[in-house]
Coordinates of C-alpha atoms and ligand atoms in Angstrom, one line a residue:
X179 CA 46.4 24.5 31.9
X180 CA 48.9 26.1 29.8
X181 CA 50.9 27.4 32.5
X182 CA 51.1 24.1 33.9
X183 CA 53.0 22.6 30.2
X184 CA 55.3 25.7 30.4
X185 CA 56.4 24.9 34.1
X186 CA 60.0 23.9 35.3
X187 CA 57.7 21.3 37.6
X188 CA 56.4 19.7 35.0
X189 CA 59.8 19.6 32.7
X190 CA 61.6 18.6 35.6
X191 CA 59.3 15.3 36.8
X192 CA 59.6 14.0 33.0
X193 CA 63.4 14.6 32.8
X194 CA 63.9 12.8 36.1
X195 CA 61.6 9.9 34.7
X196 CA 63.6 9.7 31.8
X197 CA 66.8 9.0 34.5
X198 CA 64.5 6.0 36.2
X199 CA 64.1 3.8 33.0
X200 CA 66.7 1.3 34.6
X201 CA 65.4 1.2 38.1
X202 CA 61.8 0.7 36.1
X203 CA 62.7 -2.2 34.0
X204 CA 64.8 -3.9 36.9
X205 CA 61.6 -3.7 39.3
X206 CA 58.9 -5.0 36.8
X207 CA 61.7 -8.2 36.2
X208 CA 62.0 -8.6 40.4
X209 CA 58.2 -8.6 40.4
X210 CA 57.4 -11.0 37.7
X211 CA 59.9 -13.2 38.6
X212 CA 57.9 -13.5 41.6
X213 CA 55.4 -15.7 41.4
X214 CA 51.8 -14.5 42.1
X215 CA 49.1 -16.5 40.5
X216 CA 45.6 -15.6 42.3
X217 CA 45.7 -19.1 44.9
X218 CA 49.2 -18.7 45.2
X219 CA 48.6 -16.2 48.3
X220 CA 52.1 -16.3 49.6
X221 CA 53.8 -15.6 46.3
X222 CA 51.1 -12.4 46.0
X223 CA 52.3 -11.5 49.9
X224 CA 56.0 -11.6 48.6
X225 CA 54.6 -9.1 45.7
X226 CA 52.8 -6.9 48.4
X227 CA 56.1 -7.4 50.7
X228 CA 58.2 -6.1 48.2
X229 CA 55.5 -3.0 46.9
X230 CA 55.5 -2.3 50.9
X231 CA 59.2 -1.4 50.7
X232 CA 59.0 0.5 47.6
X233 CA 56.8 2.8 49.0
X234 CA 58.5 2.9 52.6
X235 CA 60.9 4.4 50.3
X236 CA 63.5 2.0 49.1
X237 CA 67.3 2.6 48.4
X238 CA 67.4 6.1 46.8
X239 CA 63.8 6.9 47.1
X240 CA 61.9 9.1 49.8
X241 CA 58.8 7.6 51.3
X242 CA 55.6 8.1 49.7
X243 CA 52.6 9.3 50.6
X244 CA 51.5 9.6 54.4
X245 CA 51.2 6.1 55.3
X246 CA 51.2 2.7 53.6
X247 CA 50.0 -0.6 54.8
X248 CA 48.7 -4.4 53.9
X249 CA 45.7 -5.8 55.0
X250 CA 43.8 -8.7 55.0
X251 CA 42.0 -9.9 52.3
X252 CA 38.3 -11.7 52.5
X253 CA 38.6 -15.0 51.0
X254 CA 37.1 -15.8 47.6
X255 CA 34.1 -17.8 47.4
X256 CA 33.8 -20.3 44.8
X257 CA 31.3 -22.5 43.3
X258 CA 32.9 -25.8 43.0
X259 CA 31.9 -28.6 40.4
X260 CA 30.1 -30.5 43.0
X261 CA 27.7 -27.0 43.4
X262 CA 29.6 -26.3 46.8
X263 CA 31.1 -23.4 47.8
X264 CA 35.1 -23.4 48.9
X265 CA 36.6 -20.4 49.8
X266 CA 40.1 -19.7 49.1
X267 CA 42.7 -17.5 51.0
X268 CA 43.8 -14.6 48.8
X269 CA 47.1 -12.4 49.7
X270 CA 46.6 -9.2 51.1
X271 CA 45.8 -6.0 49.8
X272 CA 48.1 -2.8 49.7
X273 CA 46.7 0.5 50.5
X274 CA 48.8 3.8 50.7
X275 CA 47.2 7.3 51.0
X276 CA 48.6 10.9 50.7
X277 CA 46.9 14.3 52.1
X278 CA 43.2 12.4 52.6
X279 CA 42.2 15.9 53.9
X280 CA 42.5 18.0 50.4
X281 CA 39.4 18.6 48.7
X282 CA 40.4 16.6 45.5
X283 CA 41.1 12.8 45.6
X284 CA 42.0 10.7 42.9
X285 CA 42.0 6.8 43.2
X286 CA 44.7 4.6 41.6
X287 CA 44.6 1.1 41.1
X288 CA 45.9 -2.0 39.4
X289 CA 46.1 -5.6 40.6
X290 CA 49.5 -7.8 41.8
X291 CA 48.1 -11.4 40.8
X292 CA 48.6 -13.2 37.8
X293 CA 46.6 -15.9 35.7
X294 CA 50.0 -18.2 36.1
X295 CA 50.0 -20.1 39.1
X296 CA 52.8 -22.0 40.5
X297 CA 52.6 -25.3 38.7
X298 CA 52.5 -23.6 35.0
X299 CA 55.9 -23.7 32.8
X300 CA 55.8 -19.6 32.6
X301 CA 57.5 -18.4 35.7
X302 CA 60.8 -16.0 34.4
X303 CA 61.3 -13.2 32.5
X304 CA 63.7 -13.2 29.5
X305 CA 64.2 -10.4 26.8
X306 CA 63.3 -11.0 23.2
X307 CA 65.6 -10.6 20.4
X308 CA 63.4 -7.2 19.6
X309 CA 64.0 -6.0 22.7
X310 CA 61.2 -6.7 24.3
X311 CA 60.3 -8.1 27.5
X312 CA 58.6 -11.5 27.9
X313 CA 57.3 -12.3 31.1
X314 CA 54.7 -13.3 33.4
X315 CA 52.4 -10.5 34.3
X316 CA 55.2 -8.0 32.6
X317 CA 52.1 -6.0 31.2
X318 CA 49.5 -7.5 33.2
X319 CA 49.6 -5.7 35.4
X320 CA 53.3 -6.0 37.1
X321 CA 54.2 -3.4 34.8
X322 CA 51.5 -0.9 35.5
X323 CA 52.5 -1.6 38.9
X324 CA 56.1 -0.1 38.2
X325 CA 54.5 3.1 35.9
X326 CA 51.9 3.6 39.0
X327 CA 54.9 3.9 41.4
X328 CA 57.2 6.0 39.4
X329 CA 54.3 8.2 38.2
X330 CA 53.4 8.6 42.0
X331 CA 57.3 9.1 42.7
X332 CA 57.6 12.0 40.3
X333 CA 54.4 13.8 41.1
X334 CA 55.4 13.8 44.9
X335 CA 59.0 15.5 44.0
X336 CA 56.7 18.7 42.4
X337 CA 55.4 21.3 44.3
X338 CA 52.1 21.0 43.3
X339 CA 51.6 17.8 44.4
X340 CA 50.6 19.4 47.9
X341 CA 47.2 20.2 45.9
X342 CA 45.9 16.8 45.4
X343 CA 45.2 13.8 47.4
X344 CA 45.6 10.1 46.4
X345 CA 44.6 7.0 47.6
X346 CA 46.3 4.2 46.5
X347 CA 44.7 -0.2 46.4
X348 CA 47.0 -2.8 45.1
X349 CA 44.7 -6.0 44.9
X350 CA 45.3 -9.3 44.9
X351 CA 42.5 -10.8 42.9
X352 CA 41.4 -9.4 39.9
X353 CA 42.0 -11.7 37.7
X354 CA 39.2 -13.9 39.5
X355 CA 37.2 -10.9 39.5
X356 CA 37.9 -9.1 42.6
X357 CA 35.7 -11.7 44.4
X358 CA 37.6 -11.1 47.9
X359 CA 38.7 -7.2 47.3
X360 CA 35.7 -5.8 46.0
X361 CA 34.6 -4.3 49.5
X362 CA 37.8 -2.7 50.1
X363 CA 37.7 -1.1 46.5
X364 CA 34.6 0.3 47.0
X365 CA 34.9 1.9 50.1
X366 CA 38.0 3.3 49.3
X367 CA 37.0 4.3 45.8
X368 CA 33.8 5.9 46.9
X369 CA 36.2 8.3 48.9
X370 CA 37.3 9.4 45.5
X371 CA 36.5 11.8 42.5
X372 CA 37.4 9.7 40.0
X373 CA 39.9 6.7 39.5
X374 CA 43.0 6.2 37.1
X375 CA 43.6 2.1 36.7
X376 CA 46.8 1.0 35.2
X377 CA 45.9 -2.1 33.3
X378 CA 47.8 -2.6 29.7
X379 CA 47.1 -0.3 26.7
X380 CA 46.1 -2.0 23.5
X381 CA 49.6 -3.1 21.1
X382 CA 49.0 -0.1 18.9
X383 CA 48.6 2.6 21.8
X384 CA 45.1 2.7 22.1
X385 CA 43.6 2.9 25.3
X386 CA 40.3 1.3 26.6
X387 CA 36.9 4.1 26.6
X388 CA 34.4 1.7 27.1
X389 CA 33.9 -1.9 28.5
X390 CA 31.2 -4.7 28.2
X391 CA 29.8 -5.9 31.3
X392 CA 30.0 -8.9 32.2
X393 CA 28.8 -11.8 34.6
X394 CA 29.2 -15.8 35.5
X395 CA 26.5 -17.7 36.0
X396 CA 25.9 -21.4 37.3
X397 CA 23.2 -23.7 36.0
X398 CA 22.9 -26.9 38.4
X399 CA 20.4 -29.5 37.1
X400 CA 19.7 -32.5 39.3
X401 CA 17.9 -35.3 38.0
X402 CA 17.8 -39.1 39.1
X403 CA 20.5 -41.9 39.3
X404 CA 19.5 -45.6 38.5
X405 CA 21.7 -48.2 36.9
X406 CA 22.3 -48.3 33.4
X407 CA 21.6 -52.0 32.7
X408 CA 18.8 -53.0 35.6
X409 CA 17.2 -49.7 35.6
X410 CA 17.7 -47.4 32.9
X411 CA 14.1 -46.3 32.3
X412 CA 13.9 -45.0 36.0
X413 CA 16.8 -43.0 36.0
X414 CA 16.4 -39.0 34.6
X415 CA 19.6 -37.7 33.0
X416 CA 20.5 -34.7 34.3
X417 CA 23.5 -34.1 31.6
X418 CA 21.2 -34.3 28.9
X419 CA 18.5 -32.1 30.5
X420 CA 20.9 -29.6 30.8
X421 CA 22.8 -30.2 27.4
X422 CA 19.3 -29.5 25.8
X423 CA 18.7 -26.6 27.9
X424 CA 22.2 -25.0 27.2
X425 CA 22.1 -25.7 23.9
X426 CA 18.8 -23.1 23.7
X427 CA 20.9 -20.8 25.8
X428 CA 23.6 -20.8 23.0
X429 CA 20.8 -20.1 20.2
X430 CA 20.2 -16.8 22.0
X431 CA 23.5 -15.7 20.6
X432 CA 21.9 -15.2 17.2
X433 CA 18.3 -14.1 18.3
X434 CA 19.0 -11.2 20.9
X435 CA 20.2 -8.0 19.0
X436 CA 23.3 -6.1 19.9
X437 CA 26.5 -7.3 21.2
X438 CA 25.6 -9.7 24.0
X439 CA 26.9 -12.8 24.2
X440 CA 26.4 -16.2 26.1
X441 CA 29.1 -18.5 26.3
X442 CA 28.5 -22.1 27.7
X443 CA 32.4 -22.4 29.2
X444 CA 32.0 -25.5 31.3
X445 CA 30.1 -28.2 31.4
X446 CA 30.5 -31.1 34.3
X447 CA 28.3 -33.8 35.5
X448 CA 28.1 -37.7 36.2
X449 CA 30.5 -40.6 37.1
X450 CA 30.8 -44.0 36.4
X451 CA 29.9 -44.6 33.1
X452 CA 27.1 -47.2 34.5
X453 CA 25.3 -44.8 36.0
X454 CA 22.6 -42.6 34.8
X455 CA 23.9 -39.3 36.0
X456 CA 21.6 -37.1 38.6
X457 CA 24.0 -34.2 38.4
X458 CA 25.3 -31.6 35.7
X459 CA 26.4 -28.3 36.1
X460 CA 27.0 -25.7 32.9
X461 CA 29.3 -22.8 34.1
X462 CA 28.0 -19.4 31.6
X463 CA 29.5 -16.1 30.7
X464 CA 27.3 -13.2 30.0
X465 CA 28.1 -9.9 28.4
X466 CA 26.4 -6.9 27.0
X467 CA 27.2 -3.3 26.1
X468 CA 24.9 -1.5 28.3
X469 CA 22.7 -2.3 31.0
X470 CA 19.5 -2.6 28.7
X471 CA 20.9 -4.9 26.9
X472 CA 22.2 -7.1 29.7
X473 CA 18.7 -6.8 31.3
X474 CA 17.2 -8.3 27.7
X475 CA 19.7 -11.2 27.6
X476 CA 18.9 -12.2 31.3
X477 CA 15.3 -11.9 30.9
X478 CA 15.7 -14.3 27.9
X479 CA 17.9 -16.8 30.0
X480 CA 15.8 -16.9 32.7
X481 CA 12.6 -17.8 30.1
X482 CA 14.7 -20.8 28.8
X483 CA 15.6 -22.2 32.3
X484 CA 12.0 -21.6 33.5
X485 CA 10.9 -23.5 30.5
X486 CA 13.4 -26.3 30.9
X487 CA 12.5 -26.3 34.6
X488 CA 8.8 -27.2 34.1
X489 CA 9.8 -30.9 33.5
X490 CA 8.8 -32.0 37.1
X491 CA 11.4 -35.0 36.5
X492 CA 14.3 -32.6 36.8
X493 CA 15.4 -29.3 39.0
X494 CA 17.1 -26.6 37.4
X495 CA 19.0 -24.0 39.4
X496 CA 20.7 -20.3 38.0
X497 CA 23.0 -18.7 40.1
X498 CA 25.4 -15.9 39.9
X499 CA 25.0 -12.2 38.9
X500 CA 26.5 -9.6 36.6
X501 CA 29.7 -8.7 38.4
X502 CA 30.8 -5.9 36.4
X503 CA 28.5 -3.5 35.2
X504 CA 29.0 -2.2 31.7
X505 CA 31.9 0.2 31.7
X506 CA 30.1 3.0 29.9
X507 CA 31.7 6.6 28.3
X508 CA 29.4 9.0 30.2
X509 CA 30.4 12.4 30.5
X510 CA 32.3 12.3 33.5
X511 CA 35.1 9.9 32.3
X512 CA 34.9 12.0 28.6
X513 CA 36.4 14.8 30.7
X514 CA 38.9 12.3 31.6
X515 CA 39.7 11.4 28.7
X516 CA 40.1 15.1 27.1
X517 CA 42.4 15.6 29.6
X518 CA 44.7 13.0 28.7
X519 CA 44.2 13.5 25.3
X520 CA 45.5 17.3 26.2
X521 CA 48.4 15.6 28.2
X522 CA 49.5 13.4 25.6
X523 CA 49.3 15.9 23.2
X524 CA 51.7 17.9 24.9
X525 CA 54.1 15.0 25.7
X526 CA 54.0 13.7 21.8
X527 CA 52.4 10.3 23.2
X528 CA 49.3 9.9 20.5
X529 CA 46.1 9.3 22.3
X530 CA 43.3 7.4 20.8
X531 CA 40.8 5.0 21.8
X532 CA 38.6 1.9 21.3
X533 CA 35.9 -0.1 23.3
X534 CA 36.8 -3.9 24.6
X535 CA 35.1 -6.7 25.5
X536 CA 37.3 -7.5 28.3
X537 CA 36.3 -6.4 32.1
X538 CA 38.4 -5.0 34.1
X539 CA 37.8 -3.2 38.0
X540 CA 36.9 -0.2 36.0
X541 CA 33.8 -1.8 35.1
X542 CA 33.0 -2.0 39.4
X543 CA 34.1 1.5 39.6
X544 CA 31.8 2.4 37.2
X545 CA 29.0 0.5 38.4
X546 CA 29.5 2.6 42.0
X547 CA 29.4 5.4 39.9
X548 CA 32.9 6.4 39.7
X549 CA 34.3 7.5 36.5
X550 CA 37.5 5.9 35.7
X551 CA 40.0 5.3 33.2
X552 CA 41.4 2.0 33.3
X553 CA 44.2 1.9 30.7
X554 CA 47.4 4.1 31.9
X555 CA 49.7 1.2 32.2
X556 CA 52.3 -0.2 29.7
X557 CA 52.5 -1.2 26.2
X558 CA 52.5 -4.7 25.3
X559 CA 50.5 -7.9 24.3
X560 CA 49.4 -11.6 24.3
X561 CA 48.1 -11.4 28.0
X562 CA 47.0 -14.3 29.5
X563 CA 49.3 -16.4 27.6
X564 CA 53.5 -17.3 27.4
X565 CA 53.6 -15.0 24.5
X566 CA 52.9 -12.0 27.2
X567 CA 55.4 -9.1 26.4
X568 CA 56.2 -5.6 27.3
X569 CA 57.3 -2.7 25.0
X570 CA 60.1 -1.6 27.7
X571 CA 60.4 2.3 26.4
X572 CA 56.5 2.2 27.5
X573 CA 57.5 2.3 30.9
X574 CA 58.9 5.9 31.2
X575 CA 56.5 7.3 28.6
X576 CA 53.2 6.0 30.4
X577 CA 54.7 7.3 33.6
X578 CA 55.5 10.4 32.4
X579 CA 51.5 10.5 31.1
X580 CA 50.3 9.4 34.4
X581 CA 52.6 11.8 36.3
X582 CA 51.3 15.0 34.0
X583 CA 48.0 14.0 34.4
X584 CA 48.6 14.1 38.5
X585 CA 49.7 17.2 37.7
X586 CA 47.3 18.7 35.8
X587 CA 44.8 17.4 38.1
X588 CA 46.6 19.3 40.7
X589 CA 46.7 22.5 38.7
X590 CA 43.2 22.2 37.6
X591 CA 40.6 19.7 38.9
X592 CA 38.6 18.0 36.9
X593 CA 35.3 19.7 36.3
X594 CA 35.9 23.0 37.4
X595 CA 37.4 24.2 34.4
Ligands
LIG710 ZN1 44.6 -10.2 33.4

């Protein structure tokens, strides 16, 4: 590895990235000024079109990799408030790859969608007085898209590139849990030894070491409707029964040891106020740091629901699953961490780690047995809000880190040192 850090190849790549600050910043703004809320499939498609051009070789840049294409993403199926499944069309998924026949393959991934739909007032970028760039998706995750793209451009300029293959997936639905793209993610990621994802680092530069597992559940309660005046006693109030049940589910937060949580996120039911409601639904988010914790809390949740189901006047139905398994820091992920630490040290980028309660596609990769680090993106804060900002100097800094990391994997494949 010492040889890499003294090589002109590396220094040329780092120097070249230093000349790309303006181009990177311009591309982030172009990508963010195009709305790509998850359900705005045409907006996502426009972002993908732009990225396709970049991969094919836009302006002064040569094409990247052996091929690039967009492929349709299966629709996202989401249970609506009436308890039925709606299918939402999604934007395309971009895929690209280089040197599929090389033994060592790395999976590179980040999403093209944002949480801001077309009706949201937050649509355009602006510079703040402190020089940060404020805009929809600047760090979550369009800054990461640009870091990935330029890190690959820098890597492909070096002679080391011939020793490492890469597969890129840019998915259009991470913000809704990759409901449509997960099968594409899985099939491509499973062809690779490990993954790098370009979610933002924390505002103080901390990268994420481990993430809680997370899943969304729906609890539907059916009772019996009746006229609230003429026939009140014949009714069975689904809202009230469900409310009593979710109150007990919430109480689990104080009884189950560990960091697992049950969040009652949404309640819906009833209609005309003079009718005893026969339908109510709750949406519930469950999280835990390891599979055992999640099994335990899920067991308690099922017990509570089973108890409330014993009342024959009501039907309760719990559906859903842990879609993001816990991303635990295993030995293989630790090897990638160490490589990032060594690389960071050489580049003068301080690297430190912190666990996070939020899930990313990195959780899914972990669940499929693919070790990964998922915070290779730029620095910033306040994602999912109109205060979202990017520290603009971190674009080049993080692209250098990612490019040097790829070069280190090409020099010395992970797990062989
Ligand atoms: Zn996000």
